[in-house]
Short mmCIF file of C-alpha atoms and ligand atoms in Angstrom, two decimals:
data_model
loop_
_atom_site.label_atom_id
_atom_site.label_comp_id
_atom_site.label_asym_id
_atom_site.label_seq_id
_atom_site.Cartn_x
_atom_site.Cartn_y
_atom_site.Cartn_z
CA MET A 1257 62.53 74.54 55.29
CA ASN A 1258 59.90 74.50 52.64
CA GLN A 1259 61.14 71.86 50.23
CA ARG A 1260 59.31 71.01 47.05
CA THR A 1261 58.35 67.37 46.41
CA TYR A 1262 58.48 66.40 42.73
CA ARG A 1263 56.08 63.89 41.24
CA VAL A 1264 58.01 61.52 39.00
CA ALA A 1265 56.51 58.77 36.82
CA VAL A 1266 58.93 55.86 36.74
CA LEU A 1267 58.86 53.59 33.69
CA GLY A 1268 61.49 51.05 34.67
CA GLY A 1269 60.65 48.89 31.70
CA ASP A 1270 62.45 45.68 30.82
CA GLY A 1271 65.70 43.87 31.55
CA ILE A 1272 68.10 46.04 33.56
CA GLY A 1273 65.75 49.06 33.25
CA PRO A 1274 64.14 48.75 36.71
CA GLU A 1275 67.52 48.13 38.42
CA VAL A 1276 69.19 51.19 36.96
CA THR A 1277 66.21 53.50 37.56
CA ASP A 1278 66.06 52.31 41.19
CA ALA A 1279 69.75 53.10 41.55
CA ALA A 1280 69.28 56.53 39.99
CA LEU A 1281 66.37 57.33 42.32
CA GLU A 1282 68.45 56.29 45.33
CA VAL A 1283 71.16 58.73 44.30
CA VAL A 1284 68.60 61.51 43.68
CA ARG A 1285 67.22 61.05 47.21
CA ALA A 1286 70.73 60.98 48.67
CA ALA A 1287 71.35 64.29 46.89
CA GLY A 1288 68.55 65.74 49.01
CA VAL A 1289 65.79 66.08 46.43
CA ALA A 1290 62.33 65.00 47.56
CA ILE A 1291 60.51 62.93 44.99
CA GLN A 1292 57.30 61.01 45.04
CA THR A 1293 57.43 58.23 42.49
CA THR A 1294 54.61 56.46 40.65
CA PRO A 1295 55.62 53.25 38.89
CA TYR A 1296 54.17 52.37 35.49
CA GLU A 1297 54.57 48.86 34.19
CA LEU A 1298 55.05 49.39 30.50
CA GLY A 1299 57.25 47.71 27.94
CA ALA A 1300 57.91 44.26 26.54
CA ALA A 1301 57.05 42.28 29.68
CA ARG A 1302 53.75 44.12 30.06
CA TYR A 1303 52.88 43.69 26.39
CA LEU A 1304 53.60 39.97 26.56
CA ALA A 1305 51.52 39.65 29.72
CA ASP A 1306 48.32 41.38 28.62
CA GLY A 1307 48.85 43.06 25.25
CA PHE A 1308 48.86 46.59 26.65
CA VAL A 1309 51.29 49.11 25.17
CA LEU A 1310 49.96 52.61 25.97
CA ASP A 1311 46.59 54.31 25.72
CA ASP A 1312 45.42 57.92 25.55
CA ALA A 1313 44.45 58.04 29.22
CA THR A 1314 47.86 56.87 30.40
CA LEU A 1315 49.60 59.28 28.03
CA GLU A 1316 47.55 62.16 29.46
CA GLU A 1317 48.41 61.04 32.99
CA LEU A 1318 52.11 61.03 32.12
CA ARG A 1319 51.84 64.55 30.72
CA GLY A 1320 50.95 65.88 34.15
CA TYR A 1321 54.00 64.70 36.12
CA ASP A 1322 56.97 66.91 36.92
CA ALA A 1323 59.16 64.41 35.06
CA ILE A 1324 59.27 60.90 33.65
CA LEU A 1325 62.23 58.61 34.33
CA LEU A 1326 62.57 55.68 31.95
CA GLY A 1327 64.88 52.67 32.27
CA ALA A 1328 64.88 50.58 29.12
CA ILE A 1329 62.21 49.14 26.86
CA GLY A 1330 62.48 46.03 24.75
CA PRO A 1331 62.52 42.24 24.62
CA ALA A 1332 65.64 40.11 24.81
CA ILE A 1333 67.72 39.82 21.64
CA GLY A 1334 66.37 36.90 19.63
CA ASP A 1335 62.91 37.03 21.24
CA THR A 1336 60.72 37.46 18.17
CA ARG A 1337 57.32 37.51 19.87
CA ILE A 1338 56.94 41.29 19.50
CA PRO A 1339 56.89 42.67 15.94
CA GLY A 1340 59.34 45.53 15.32
CA GLY A 1341 57.75 48.91 15.91
CA VAL A 1342 55.07 47.81 18.39
CA LEU A 1343 57.00 49.12 21.39
CA GLU A 1344 59.19 51.64 19.55
CA ARG A 1345 56.34 53.43 17.80
CA GLY A 1346 53.59 52.43 20.22
CA LEU A 1347 55.31 53.41 23.44
CA LEU A 1348 58.58 55.32 23.21
CA LEU A 1349 57.82 57.41 20.14
CA ARG A 1350 54.21 57.85 21.19
CA ILE A 1351 55.42 59.48 24.40
CA ARG A 1352 58.01 61.61 22.59
CA PHE A 1353 55.52 62.76 19.94
CA GLY A 1354 52.42 62.87 22.14
CA LEU A 1355 54.06 65.00 24.82
CA ASP A 1356 55.83 67.11 22.16
CA LEU A 1357 59.27 66.33 23.58
CA TYR A 1358 60.87 67.90 20.56
CA ILE A 1359 64.47 67.95 21.81
CA ASN A 1360 66.57 64.87 22.46
CA TYR A 1361 69.56 66.24 24.35
CA ARG A 1362 72.50 63.86 24.71
CA PRO A 1363 75.63 65.14 26.43
CA PHE A 1364 78.88 63.15 26.18
CA ARG A 1365 82.14 63.23 28.10
CA GLY A 1366 85.03 60.99 27.08
CA VAL A 1367 86.01 58.86 30.06
CA THR A 1368 89.59 57.84 30.82
CA GLY A 1369 90.89 55.39 28.27
CA SER A 1370 88.21 56.15 25.68
CA LEU A 1371 88.96 57.41 22.16
CA ALA A 1372 87.48 60.77 23.09
CA GLU A 1373 89.11 60.96 26.53
CA GLY A 1374 88.65 64.41 28.04
CA CYS A 1375 86.32 65.69 25.29
CA GLU A 1376 82.92 67.13 26.11
CA PHE A 1377 80.23 67.74 23.53
CA ALA A 1378 76.50 67.31 23.15
CA ILE A 1379 74.11 66.17 20.47
CA VAL A 1380 70.86 68.06 20.08
CA ARG A 1381 68.64 65.77 18.09
CA GLU A 1382 65.29 66.88 16.67
CA ASN A 1383 62.89 64.42 18.31
CA THR A 1384 59.47 64.69 16.66
CA GLU A 1385 60.01 64.86 12.90
CA GLY A 1386 62.37 63.54 10.23
CA PRO A 1387 62.02 59.92 9.12
CA TYR A 1388 60.59 59.12 12.57
CA ALA A 1389 57.37 60.97 11.71
CA GLY A 1390 56.31 57.81 9.91
CA GLU A 1391 55.46 59.27 6.54
CA GLY A 1392 55.19 56.59 3.89
CA GLY A 1393 53.53 53.30 3.24
CA VAL A 1394 53.46 50.05 1.38
CA LEU A 1395 51.69 49.12 -1.85
CA ARG A 1396 51.20 45.65 -3.30
CA HIS A 1397 52.83 44.09 -0.26
CA GLY A 1398 54.67 40.84 -0.83
CA THR A 1399 54.27 40.93 -4.61
CA PRO A 1400 57.05 41.42 -7.19
CA HIS A 1401 55.69 44.96 -7.67
CA GLU A 1402 55.88 45.88 -4.02
CA VAL A 1403 56.53 49.57 -3.25
CA ALA A 1404 57.77 50.85 0.10
CA THR A 1405 58.25 54.56 0.72
CA GLN A 1406 59.56 56.22 3.86
CA GLY A 1407 59.57 59.99 3.89
CA SER A 1408 61.25 62.54 6.10
CA VAL A 1409 59.22 65.39 7.57
CA ASN A 1410 61.05 68.68 8.14
CA THR A 1411 58.95 71.69 9.04
CA ARG A 1412 60.24 75.23 9.32
CA PHE A 1413 58.66 75.38 12.79
CA GLY A 1414 60.19 72.08 13.92
CA VAL A 1415 63.66 72.76 12.55
CA GLU A 1416 63.73 76.29 13.93
CA ARG A 1417 62.76 75.40 17.49
CA CYS A 1418 65.37 72.65 17.53
CA VAL A 1419 68.10 74.87 16.09
CA ARG A 1420 67.20 77.64 18.52
CA TYR A 1421 67.53 75.28 21.49
CA ALA A 1422 70.91 74.11 20.16
CA PHE A 1423 72.17 77.69 19.85
CA GLU A 1424 71.02 78.43 23.41
CA ARG A 1425 73.04 75.42 24.61
CA ALA A 1426 76.06 76.30 22.47
CA ALA A 1427 76.06 79.91 23.67
CA LYS A 1428 76.61 78.71 27.24
CA LEU A 1429 79.81 76.79 26.43
CA SER A 1430 83.22 78.18 27.33
CA ARG A 1431 84.08 77.87 23.63
CA PRO A 1432 80.66 78.39 22.00
CA LYS A 1433 80.42 76.28 18.89
CA LEU A 1434 77.56 74.69 16.97
CA THR A 1435 77.98 72.14 14.19
CA LEU A 1436 75.08 71.31 11.91
CA VAL A 1437 75.29 67.70 10.76
CA HIS A 1438 73.28 66.73 7.68
CA LYS A 1439 73.69 65.34 4.19
CA THR A 1440 73.00 68.46 2.18
CA ASN A 1441 74.82 67.15 -0.89
CA VAL A 1442 72.16 64.46 -1.35
CA LEU A 1443 69.17 65.39 0.83
CA THR A 1444 68.98 68.76 -0.86
CA PHE A 1445 65.39 69.70 0.08
CA SER A 1446 65.57 69.19 3.82
CA GLY A 1447 69.28 70.05 3.88
CA GLU A 1448 68.72 73.49 2.42
CA LEU A 1449 66.04 74.19 5.04
CA TRP A 1450 68.34 73.18 7.92
CA VAL A 1451 71.24 75.23 6.52
CA ARG A 1452 69.07 78.31 6.03
CA VAL A 1453 67.56 78.08 9.50
CA VAL A 1454 71.01 77.68 11.09
CA ARG A 1455 72.22 80.73 9.18
CA GLU A 1456 69.19 82.82 10.18
CA VAL A 1457 69.04 81.82 13.84
CA GLY A 1458 72.85 81.95 14.05
CA ALA A 1459 72.73 85.66 13.21
CA GLU A 1460 71.19 86.16 16.68
CA TYR A 1461 74.17 84.38 18.29
CA PRO A 1462 77.24 86.20 16.97
CA ASN A 1463 79.45 84.64 19.67
CA VAL A 1464 78.74 81.08 18.56
CA VAL A 1465 81.11 79.66 15.95
CA VAL A 1466 79.04 77.81 13.35
CA ASP A 1467 80.30 74.82 11.40
CA TYR A 1468 78.80 72.21 9.10
CA ASN A 1469 79.69 68.52 8.54
CA HIS A 1470 78.16 65.96 6.25
CA VAL A 1471 76.99 63.07 8.41
CA ASP A 1472 79.41 60.57 6.88
CA ALA A 1473 82.34 62.90 7.55
CA ALA A 1474 81.05 63.47 11.08
CA CYS A 1475 81.44 59.73 11.65
CA ILE A 1476 85.15 60.08 10.90
CA TYR A 1477 85.61 63.26 12.93
CA LEU A 1478 83.82 61.84 15.98
CA VAL A 1479 86.42 59.09 16.06
CA GLU A 1480 89.50 61.02 14.93
CA SER A 1481 89.01 64.51 16.34
CA PRO A 1482 86.04 64.64 18.73
CA GLU A 1483 87.56 67.73 20.41
CA ARG A 1484 86.29 69.80 17.48
CA TYR A 1485 82.70 69.58 18.67
CA GLY A 1486 80.69 71.70 21.09
CA VAL A 1487 77.02 71.23 20.24
CA ILE A 1488 76.00 69.10 17.28
CA VAL A 1489 72.51 69.82 15.95
CA THR A 1490 70.93 67.35 13.59
CA ASP A 1491 67.76 65.62 12.51
CA ASN A 1492 66.04 62.72 14.24
CA LEU A 1493 67.66 59.81 12.39
CA PHE A 1494 71.17 61.24 12.05
CA GLY A 1495 71.00 62.11 15.76
CA ASP A 1496 69.98 58.57 16.65
CA ILE A 1497 72.88 57.03 14.76
CA LEU A 1498 75.49 59.61 15.74
CA SER A 1499 74.64 59.35 19.41
CA ASP A 1500 75.44 55.62 19.45
CA LEU A 1501 78.78 56.38 17.79
CA ALA A 1502 79.37 59.23 20.24
CA GLY A 1503 78.59 56.83 23.09
CA ALA A 1504 81.09 54.31 21.76
CA VAL A 1505 83.95 56.81 21.42
CA THR A 1506 83.35 58.37 24.83
CA GLY A 1507 83.47 55.12 26.77
CA GLY A 1508 80.45 53.06 25.77
CA ILE A 1509 76.73 53.68 25.93
CA GLY A 1510 76.80 52.41 29.52
CA PHE A 1511 77.63 56.04 30.32
CA ALA A 1512 75.37 57.91 27.89
CA ALA A 1513 72.42 59.88 29.23
CA SER A 1514 69.57 61.54 27.42
CA ALA A 1515 66.76 63.98 27.98
CA ASN A 1516 63.60 64.11 25.88
CA LEU A 1517 62.62 67.69 26.49
CA ASN A 1518 59.75 70.04 26.05
CA PRO A 1519 61.73 73.16 26.93
CA GLU A 1520 58.54 75.22 27.41
CA ARG A 1521 57.34 72.70 30.02
CA ALA A 1522 53.97 72.22 28.33
CA SER A 1523 54.25 68.59 29.44
CA ALA A 1524 56.50 66.36 31.50
CA SER A 1525 59.93 65.76 29.98
CA MET A 1526 61.32 62.24 29.91
CA PHE A 1527 64.81 61.17 30.95
CA GLU A 1528 66.37 57.90 29.84
CA PRO A 1529 69.75 56.24 29.47
CA VAL A 1530 70.69 55.67 25.82
CA HIS A 1531 71.47 51.99 26.44
CA GLY A 1532 69.03 49.12 26.05
CA ALA A 1533 67.52 46.49 28.32
CA ALA A 1534 70.53 44.09 28.37
CA HIS A 1535 68.38 41.11 29.35
CA ASP A 1536 71.48 38.91 29.50
CA ILE A 1537 72.67 40.59 32.70
CA ALA A 1538 69.27 41.55 34.17
CA GLY A 1539 68.93 40.53 37.79
CA THR A 1540 72.63 39.73 38.20
CA GLY A 1541 73.48 43.03 39.87
CA LYS A 1542 76.03 43.79 37.16
CA ALA A 1543 74.19 46.59 35.35
CA ASN A 1544 76.05 49.88 35.09
CA PRO A 1545 73.78 52.54 36.65
CA LEU A 1546 75.90 55.53 35.55
CA ALA A 1547 73.86 56.35 32.43
CA ALA A 1548 70.62 56.26 34.44
CA VAL A 1549 72.18 58.39 37.18
CA SER A 1550 73.40 60.89 34.56
CA SER A 1551 69.90 60.94 33.07
CA ALA A 1552 68.59 61.77 36.54
CA VAL A 1553 71.12 64.64 36.65
CA LEU A 1554 69.51 66.00 33.47
CA MET A 1555 66.11 65.57 35.14
CA LEU A 1556 67.18 67.61 38.18
CA GLU A 1557 68.65 70.31 35.93
CA HIS A 1558 65.33 70.51 34.10
CA LEU A 1559 63.44 70.72 37.41
CA GLY A 1560 65.69 73.58 38.51
CA GLU A 1561 67.44 71.58 41.25
CA THR A 1562 70.79 72.84 40.01
CA GLU A 1563 72.76 72.32 43.23
CA ALA A 1564 71.78 68.68 43.64
CA ALA A 1565 72.27 68.15 39.90
CA SER A 1566 75.82 69.47 39.93
CA ALA A 1567 76.70 67.53 43.09
CA MET A 1568 75.51 64.35 41.38
CA ALA A 1569 77.31 65.24 38.15
CA ILE A 1570 80.55 65.72 40.09
CA ALA A 1571 80.06 62.37 41.85
CA VAL A 1572 79.68 60.69 38.46
CA ARG A 1573 82.63 62.58 36.98
CA GLU A 1574 84.88 61.68 39.89
CA PHE A 1575 83.86 58.06 39.93
CA HIS A 1576 86.85 56.08 38.76
CA GLY A 1577 85.93 52.69 40.16
CA ASP A 1578 85.71 49.43 38.30
CA VAL A 1579 82.04 49.12 37.29
CA ALA A 1580 82.34 45.41 36.51
CA ALA A 1581 83.86 44.65 39.90
CA LEU A 1582 81.57 46.91 41.95
CA GLY A 1583 78.29 46.07 40.27
CA THR A 1584 75.12 48.19 40.42
CA ALA A 1585 74.96 48.43 44.22
CA GLY A 1586 78.69 49.08 44.61
CA VAL A 1587 78.69 51.91 42.07
CA THR A 1588 75.52 53.40 43.58
CA ASN A 1589 76.97 53.33 47.09
CA GLN A 1590 80.19 54.99 45.97
CA LEU A 1591 78.22 57.78 44.33
CA ILE A 1592 76.14 58.23 47.48
CA GLU A 1593 79.26 58.32 49.67
CA ARG A 1594 80.74 60.99 47.41
CA LEU A 1595 77.59 63.08 47.94
C1 LIG B 2130 67.11 55.75 21.01
C2 LIG B 2130 66.57 54.46 20.52
C3 LIG B 2130 65.19 54.67 19.94
C4 LIG B 2130 65.31 55.64 18.79
C5 LIG B 2130 64.46 53.42 19.48
C6 LIG B 2130 64.40 52.37 20.57
C7 LIG B 2130 63.09 53.71 18.94
O1 LIG B 2130 67.42 53.86 19.61
O2 LIG B 2130 66.51 56.36 21.91
O3 LIG B 2130 68.15 56.20 20.53
O4 LIG B 2130 65.56 55.22 17.65
O5 LIG B 2130 65.16 56.83 19.02
MN1 LIG B 2131 69.26 54.98 19.31
#
C-alpha cells in the first residue's frame, strides 16, 4: 500500500503543551496515519532561555510543512518576566498573520452534564484582521495627556473570505444555519460591512438560514439556548471572547479544539487546543489531552485523512471516562483502545 507520510511541525510549547501534543500524536499514529514530526522549541521557556521568539527563516520553514501542531504557549500565571504581547504578537499572531491563516475554526459539542449538553455548533472567527491587526499607537506615554488608540481593521476582502468559509461550513450542516455576531448598533462602520457581506454572500446559499445577534445578546443565548446555533461567524476579537464562553458552556476549554486555517493551502495550517499552558499541573500526568486530540482530528480532516479523522472523532465522542482519575496516559490509552 502506498501510504502518504505527512510532515508535521510540532510546537509543544510550555507547561502541559508538550504532554498533550505527544498524546495527540500517539492517537494519530494509532489511527493509522503516517507522520514525520519535527519539534520546534518555541514559547516562554525558549524566550527565557535565549531571548528567541521567532524569526523570518523559521516562519518560512513552518510555511512548508503539511501541518503545524501547537500545544500551548505562555509563562506561568504570576510570572512577570515576559512583557504582555511578546509571545502573543511575536509568536502566535505572527504565525497566524504571516502564514495567512485567516480562519480560526472552533467546533463545540456540549458534553454530558454541561449547560449545552448535546448541542453542536462552531465558531468561525476571522483570524488576521479586526483589533488584532494592531492598528493604533501611543502618544505622550506616561504623561497626563497620554493618548492610546486601538483600531479595528475590516477589509472587504478579509470579511468576504471569512464569511464565505462560514457559509460553506453552514451549508454542510443537517440544519444549515449561520449567525453573524457583531455589535452593529455601536460599531456601525465595520458592522455595516459585515452585515452587507453576509447578505450578499448569503444570496448564493439559499438553503442556509441566516440570523444576526449582537455580541452581548449572544453571550446570553450561548448560555440559555445554545441549540439555536449552527455556525457563528464573527470578527477576531468577538470570536476570541465568545469561544472561551462557548468552551465553558460545552464542558470546559479542556475539550475545545481549534484550527487556524488557510483553506487554499497556500501555507501550512496550524492546529491548537484553545486551552492554555496550565503550568500548575505540568508534568503531573493530569493534563486533559482531549482538546489536543480533537485539534489533531481537525488536522487530519484538513489533510484529507477523513477516515482516520472520523474514527478519532468517534473515539473522543464516545469517551465517557473520568479524565481526572485516568490522567493523560489513561485517557490516551482508552482512545487508542477504542480505535
Ligand atoms: C486564543 C488565545 C490567543 C488569542 C492569545 C493567546 C493571543 O486567547 O487563541 O484564543 O487571543 O487569539
Ligand atoms: Mn482566546
